[in-house]
Coordinates of C-alpha atoms in Angstrom, one line a residue:
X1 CA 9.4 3.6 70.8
X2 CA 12.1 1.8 69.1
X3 CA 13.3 3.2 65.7
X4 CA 11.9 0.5 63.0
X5 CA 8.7 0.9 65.3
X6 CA 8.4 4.9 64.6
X7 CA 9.5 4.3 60.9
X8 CA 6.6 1.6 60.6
X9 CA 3.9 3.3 62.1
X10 CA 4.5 6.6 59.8
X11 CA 4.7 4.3 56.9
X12 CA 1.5 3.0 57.9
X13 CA -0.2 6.1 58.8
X14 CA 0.8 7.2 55.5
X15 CA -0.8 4.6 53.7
X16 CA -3.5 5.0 55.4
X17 CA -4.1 8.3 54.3
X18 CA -3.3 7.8 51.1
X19 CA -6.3 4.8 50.4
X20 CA -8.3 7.4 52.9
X21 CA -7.7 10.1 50.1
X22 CA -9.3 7.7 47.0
X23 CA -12.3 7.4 49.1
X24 CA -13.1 10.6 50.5
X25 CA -12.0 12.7 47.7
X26 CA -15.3 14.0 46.0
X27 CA -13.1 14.4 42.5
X28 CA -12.1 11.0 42.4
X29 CA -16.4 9.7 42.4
X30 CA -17.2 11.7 39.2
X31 CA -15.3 9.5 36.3
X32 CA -14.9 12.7 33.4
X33 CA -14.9 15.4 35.6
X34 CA -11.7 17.0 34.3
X35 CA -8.7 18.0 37.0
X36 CA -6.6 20.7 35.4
X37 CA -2.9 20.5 35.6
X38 CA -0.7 23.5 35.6
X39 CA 2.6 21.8 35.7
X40 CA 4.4 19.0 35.1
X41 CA 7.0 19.5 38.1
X42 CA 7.7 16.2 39.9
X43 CA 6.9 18.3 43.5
X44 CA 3.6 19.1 42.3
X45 CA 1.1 18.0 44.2
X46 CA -1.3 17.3 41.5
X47 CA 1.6 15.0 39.6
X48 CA 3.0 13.3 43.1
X49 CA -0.8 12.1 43.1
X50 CA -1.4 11.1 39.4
X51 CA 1.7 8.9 39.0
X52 CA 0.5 7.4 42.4
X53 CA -2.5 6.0 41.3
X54 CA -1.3 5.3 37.9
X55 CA 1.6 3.0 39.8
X56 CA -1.4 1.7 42.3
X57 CA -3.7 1.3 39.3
X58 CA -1.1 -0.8 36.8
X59 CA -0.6 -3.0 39.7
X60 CA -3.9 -4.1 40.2
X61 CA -5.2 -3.8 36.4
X62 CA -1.9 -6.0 35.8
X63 CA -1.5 -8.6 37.9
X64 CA -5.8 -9.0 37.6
X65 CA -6.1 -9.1 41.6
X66 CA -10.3 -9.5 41.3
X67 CA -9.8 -8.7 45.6
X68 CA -9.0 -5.0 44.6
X69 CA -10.7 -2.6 43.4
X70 CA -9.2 0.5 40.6
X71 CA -9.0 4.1 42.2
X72 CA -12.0 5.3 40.2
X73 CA -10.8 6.9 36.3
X74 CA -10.2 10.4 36.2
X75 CA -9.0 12.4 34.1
X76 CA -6.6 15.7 34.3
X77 CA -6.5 18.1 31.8
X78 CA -2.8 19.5 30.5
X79 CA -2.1 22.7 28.1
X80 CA 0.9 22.0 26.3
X81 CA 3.8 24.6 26.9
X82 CA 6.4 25.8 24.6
X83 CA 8.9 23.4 25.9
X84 CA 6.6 20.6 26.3
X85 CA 7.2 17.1 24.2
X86 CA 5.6 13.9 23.8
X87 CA 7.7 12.4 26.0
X88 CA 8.4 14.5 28.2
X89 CA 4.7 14.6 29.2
X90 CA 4.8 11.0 28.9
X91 CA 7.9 10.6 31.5
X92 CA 6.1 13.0 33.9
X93 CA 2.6 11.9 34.5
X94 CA 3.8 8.0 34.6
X95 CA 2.2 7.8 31.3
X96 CA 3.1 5.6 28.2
X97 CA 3.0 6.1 24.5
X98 CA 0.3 3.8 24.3
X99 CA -2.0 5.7 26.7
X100 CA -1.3 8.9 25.6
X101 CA -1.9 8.4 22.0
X102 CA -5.5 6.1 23.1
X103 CA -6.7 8.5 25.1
X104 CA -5.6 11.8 23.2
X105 CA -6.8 9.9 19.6
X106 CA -3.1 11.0 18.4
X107 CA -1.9 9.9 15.3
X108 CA 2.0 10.5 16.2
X109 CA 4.1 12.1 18.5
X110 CA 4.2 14.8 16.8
X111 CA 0.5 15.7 17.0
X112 CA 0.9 18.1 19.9
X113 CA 1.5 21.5 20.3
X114 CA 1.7 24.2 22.5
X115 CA -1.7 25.3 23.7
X116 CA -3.1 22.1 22.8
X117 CA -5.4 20.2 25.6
X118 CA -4.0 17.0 26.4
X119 CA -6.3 14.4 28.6
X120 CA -4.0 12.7 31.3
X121 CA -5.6 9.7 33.0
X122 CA -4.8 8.3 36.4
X123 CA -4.9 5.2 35.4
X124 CA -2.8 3.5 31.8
X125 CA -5.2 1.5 29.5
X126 CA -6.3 2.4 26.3
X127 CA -9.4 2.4 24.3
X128 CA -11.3 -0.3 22.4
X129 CA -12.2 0.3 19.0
X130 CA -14.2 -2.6 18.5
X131 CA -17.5 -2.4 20.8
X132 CA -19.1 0.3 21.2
X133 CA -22.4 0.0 22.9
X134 CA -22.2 -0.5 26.4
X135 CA -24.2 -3.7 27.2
X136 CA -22.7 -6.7 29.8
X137 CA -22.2 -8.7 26.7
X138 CA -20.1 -6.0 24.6
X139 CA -18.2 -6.0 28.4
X140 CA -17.5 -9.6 28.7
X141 CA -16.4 -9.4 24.7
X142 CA -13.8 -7.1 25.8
X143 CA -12.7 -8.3 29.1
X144 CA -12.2 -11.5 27.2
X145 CA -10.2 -10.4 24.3
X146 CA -7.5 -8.4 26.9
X147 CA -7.3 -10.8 29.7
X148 CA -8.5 -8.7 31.9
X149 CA -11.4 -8.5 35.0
X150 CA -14.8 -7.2 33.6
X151 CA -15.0 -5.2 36.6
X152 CA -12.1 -3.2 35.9
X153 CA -13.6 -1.6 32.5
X154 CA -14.9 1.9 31.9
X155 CA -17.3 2.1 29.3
X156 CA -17.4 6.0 28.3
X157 CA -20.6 7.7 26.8
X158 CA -18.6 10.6 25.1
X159 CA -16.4 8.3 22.8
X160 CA -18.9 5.1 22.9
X161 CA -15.8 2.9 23.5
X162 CA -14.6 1.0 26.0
X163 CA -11.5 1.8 28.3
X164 CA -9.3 -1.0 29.3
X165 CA -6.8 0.2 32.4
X166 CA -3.5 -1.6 32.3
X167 CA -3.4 -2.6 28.5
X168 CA -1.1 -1.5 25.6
X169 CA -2.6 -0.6 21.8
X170 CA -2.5 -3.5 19.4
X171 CA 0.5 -4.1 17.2
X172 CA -1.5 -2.3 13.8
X173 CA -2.5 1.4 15.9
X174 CA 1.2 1.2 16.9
X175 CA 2.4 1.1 13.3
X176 CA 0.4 4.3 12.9
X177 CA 1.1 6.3 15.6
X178 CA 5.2 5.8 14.6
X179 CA 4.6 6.6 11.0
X180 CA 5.0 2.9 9.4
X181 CA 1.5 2.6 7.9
X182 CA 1.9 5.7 5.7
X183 CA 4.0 6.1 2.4
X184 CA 4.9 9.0 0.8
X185 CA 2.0 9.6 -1.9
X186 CA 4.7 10.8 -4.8
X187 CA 7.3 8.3 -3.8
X188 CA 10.3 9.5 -4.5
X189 CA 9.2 12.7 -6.7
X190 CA 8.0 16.0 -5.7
X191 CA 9.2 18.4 -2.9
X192 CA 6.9 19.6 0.5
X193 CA 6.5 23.4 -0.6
X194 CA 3.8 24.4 2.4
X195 CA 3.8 22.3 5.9
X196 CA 0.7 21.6 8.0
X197 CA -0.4 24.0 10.5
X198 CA -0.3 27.9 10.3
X199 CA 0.8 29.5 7.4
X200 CA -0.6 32.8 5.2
X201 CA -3.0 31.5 2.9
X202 CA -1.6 32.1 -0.5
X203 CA -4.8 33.8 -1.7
X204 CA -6.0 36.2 1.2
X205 CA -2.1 36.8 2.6
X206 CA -4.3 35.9 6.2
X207 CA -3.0 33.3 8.8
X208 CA -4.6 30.3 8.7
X209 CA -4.4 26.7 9.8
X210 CA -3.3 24.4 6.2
X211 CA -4.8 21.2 7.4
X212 CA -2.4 18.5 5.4
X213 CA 1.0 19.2 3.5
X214 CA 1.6 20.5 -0.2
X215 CA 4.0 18.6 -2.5
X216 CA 4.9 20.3 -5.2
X217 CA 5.7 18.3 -8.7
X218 CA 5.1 18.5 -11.9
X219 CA 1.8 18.2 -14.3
X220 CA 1.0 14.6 -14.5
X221 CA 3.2 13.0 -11.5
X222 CA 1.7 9.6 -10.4
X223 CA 0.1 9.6 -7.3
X224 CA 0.2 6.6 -5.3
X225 CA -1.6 5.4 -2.4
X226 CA 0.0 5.8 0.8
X227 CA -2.0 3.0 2.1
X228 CA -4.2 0.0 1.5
X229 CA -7.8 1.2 1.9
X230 CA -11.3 1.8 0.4
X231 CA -11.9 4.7 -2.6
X232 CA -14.8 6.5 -0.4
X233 CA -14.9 9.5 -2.9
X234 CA -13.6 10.4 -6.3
X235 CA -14.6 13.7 -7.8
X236 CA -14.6 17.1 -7.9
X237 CA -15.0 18.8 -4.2
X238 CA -14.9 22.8 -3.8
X239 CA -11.2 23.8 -3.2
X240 CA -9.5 20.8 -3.3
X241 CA -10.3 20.1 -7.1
X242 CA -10.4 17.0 -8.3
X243 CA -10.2 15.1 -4.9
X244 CA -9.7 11.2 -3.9
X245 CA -10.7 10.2 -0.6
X246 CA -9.4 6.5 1.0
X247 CA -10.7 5.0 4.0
X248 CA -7.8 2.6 6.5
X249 CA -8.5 1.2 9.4
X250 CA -8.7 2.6 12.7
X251 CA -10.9 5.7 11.3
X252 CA -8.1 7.0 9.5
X253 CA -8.5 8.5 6.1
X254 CA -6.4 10.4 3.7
X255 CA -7.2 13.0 1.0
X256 CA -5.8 13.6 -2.4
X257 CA -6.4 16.7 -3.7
X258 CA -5.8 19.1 -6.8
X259 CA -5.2 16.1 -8.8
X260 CA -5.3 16.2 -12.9
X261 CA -6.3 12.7 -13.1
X262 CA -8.8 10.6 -11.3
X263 CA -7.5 6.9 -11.9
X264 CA -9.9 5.1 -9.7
X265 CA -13.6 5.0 -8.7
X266 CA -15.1 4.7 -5.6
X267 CA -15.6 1.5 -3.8
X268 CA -12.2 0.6 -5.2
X269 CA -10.0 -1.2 -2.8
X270 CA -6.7 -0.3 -3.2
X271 CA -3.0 -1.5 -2.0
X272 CA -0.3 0.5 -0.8
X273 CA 1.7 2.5 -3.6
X274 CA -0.8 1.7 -5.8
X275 CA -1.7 4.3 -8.9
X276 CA -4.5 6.3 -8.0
X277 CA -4.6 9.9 -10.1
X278 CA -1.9 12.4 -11.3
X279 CA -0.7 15.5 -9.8
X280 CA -2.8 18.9 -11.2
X281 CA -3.4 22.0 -10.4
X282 CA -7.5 21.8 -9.9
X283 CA -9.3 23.6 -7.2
X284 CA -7.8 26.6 -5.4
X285 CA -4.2 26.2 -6.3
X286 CA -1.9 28.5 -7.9
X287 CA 0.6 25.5 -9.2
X288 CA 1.2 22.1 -9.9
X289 CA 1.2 20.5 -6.2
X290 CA -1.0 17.5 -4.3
X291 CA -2.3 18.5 -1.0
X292 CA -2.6 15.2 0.3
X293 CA -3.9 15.3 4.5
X294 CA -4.8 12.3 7.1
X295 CA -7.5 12.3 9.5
X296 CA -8.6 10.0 12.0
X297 CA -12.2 10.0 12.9
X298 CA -12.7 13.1 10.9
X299 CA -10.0 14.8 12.9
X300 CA -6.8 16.0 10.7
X301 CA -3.5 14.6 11.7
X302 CA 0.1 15.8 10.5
X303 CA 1.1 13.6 8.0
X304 CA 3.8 11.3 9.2
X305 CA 5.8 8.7 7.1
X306 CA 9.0 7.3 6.2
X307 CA 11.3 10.4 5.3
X308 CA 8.9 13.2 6.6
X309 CA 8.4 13.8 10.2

């Protein structure tokens, strides 16, 4: 048999193979089961196949080819190591920012950390926030705002959205993930005197998880708005004192706490940099600080904005 003729029927019997392995395989028929992932080494066997059908996937969720059909969604589940980043993650799995953050419900790159339990899909798309009941009309809403075949959508019962293979996040959720929504809440006053994440509670000397940053300043320091949003709460609220709550878009929300003043009440709509309250000591504090956090559907996010990463 002639060279190119031996090269050709290995690249076919490949191939072959390959589509064989999307149809047999018994993991690839159940959409959530979750597929762990030990490592992100490009001769894995687990990563040679993800970033396959991710490549196979984009090309048909792309180009709309209504002849082809998606390998089935799946998901892999990935602990973050030491070393891990974002990106790196990203650049491994054939994953892009806008997945990643979609699928993960990240607020910014800097969201992860080690043992944290990232979802990797075999497929890039992200999530629609806008329908979320799983009727043929709610399908054809979405297929039609992304340009894309209603066959090729996933509508997921755990998150009551909508996954959309092969599309990017819209222009707004992008501004949030890289930190261009937010503002810093003192301005230009004020100092960060505890980080999010573990520290010893100042109280109990104990490890514990501080869910938002402290900025220390002094008695009476506006407070501005990092955001445009909604006044959901104003009030008094256990350890965080005197406590505003504003609602953005996207589910994101951030908190205001310890506050001397309380300068506006709920159901106020408010713009970015906005006066809101002054800085105080209320609550469980032992000085003068604002302990201001960000959540996004409940879930609390590092703080990320211009001059603070």
């Amino acid at each position: 048999m002639p060279s190119f003729e031996r090269h050709s029927f290995r690249f076919a019997k490949a191939s072959l193979i390959f589509i064989l392995s999307f149809i047999l395989d018994a993991d690839l028929l159940a959409v959530y089961d979750l597929v762990p992932l030990r490592s992100l080494e490009y001769s894995d066997s687990k990563i040679i196949r993800v970033r396959e059908e991710v490549k196979y996937n984009l090309q048909v969720s792309v180009s709309n080819l209504e002849k082809k059909n998606l390998v089935p969604l799946r998901f892999l589940s990935y602990k973050v190591g030491k070393q891990d980043t974002f990106f790196k993650i990203m650049a491994r799995t054939g994953m892009d920012l806008d997945t990643l953050s979609s699928v993960n419900q990240l607020a910014s790159p800097q969201d992860i950390y080690p043992g944290m339990e990232l979802l990797i899909p075999n497929m890039r798309g992200v999530y629609d926030s806008e329908e979320t009941s799983s009727d043929d009309s709610n399908r054809r809403k979405v297929a039609s705002r992304f340009h894309i075949s209603p066959k090729f959508l996933y509508y997921d019962d755990q998150r009551k959205s909508w996954f959309v293979p092969g599309r990017g996040l819209p222009k707004e959720e992008k501004n949030f993930f890289y930190g261009l929504v937010f503002s810093n809440p003192l301005a230009e006053e004020g100092r960060v005197s505890s980080r999010y994440g573990k520290r010893k509670d100042p109280f109990t000397k104990k490890d514990t998880f501080h869910g938002g940053i402290d900025l220390a300043a002094e008695e009476g320091t506006p407070v501005y708005a990092s955001a445009d949003g909604v006044v959901s709460f104003s009030g008094s609220k256990g350890g965080y004192g005197s406590l505003i709550v504003l609602k953005h878009p996207l589910g994101y929300e951030t908190k205001y706490g310890h506050l001397s003043k309380l300068l506006v009440p709920p159901g106020t709509k408010v713009k970015k940099g906005q006066l809101i309250g002054e800085v105080g000591m209320t609550g469980r504090a032992t000085g003068f600080h604002l302990h201001f956090e960000v959540l996004r559907n409940s879930l609390r996010q590092r703080p990320v904005f211009h001059g603070h990463v």
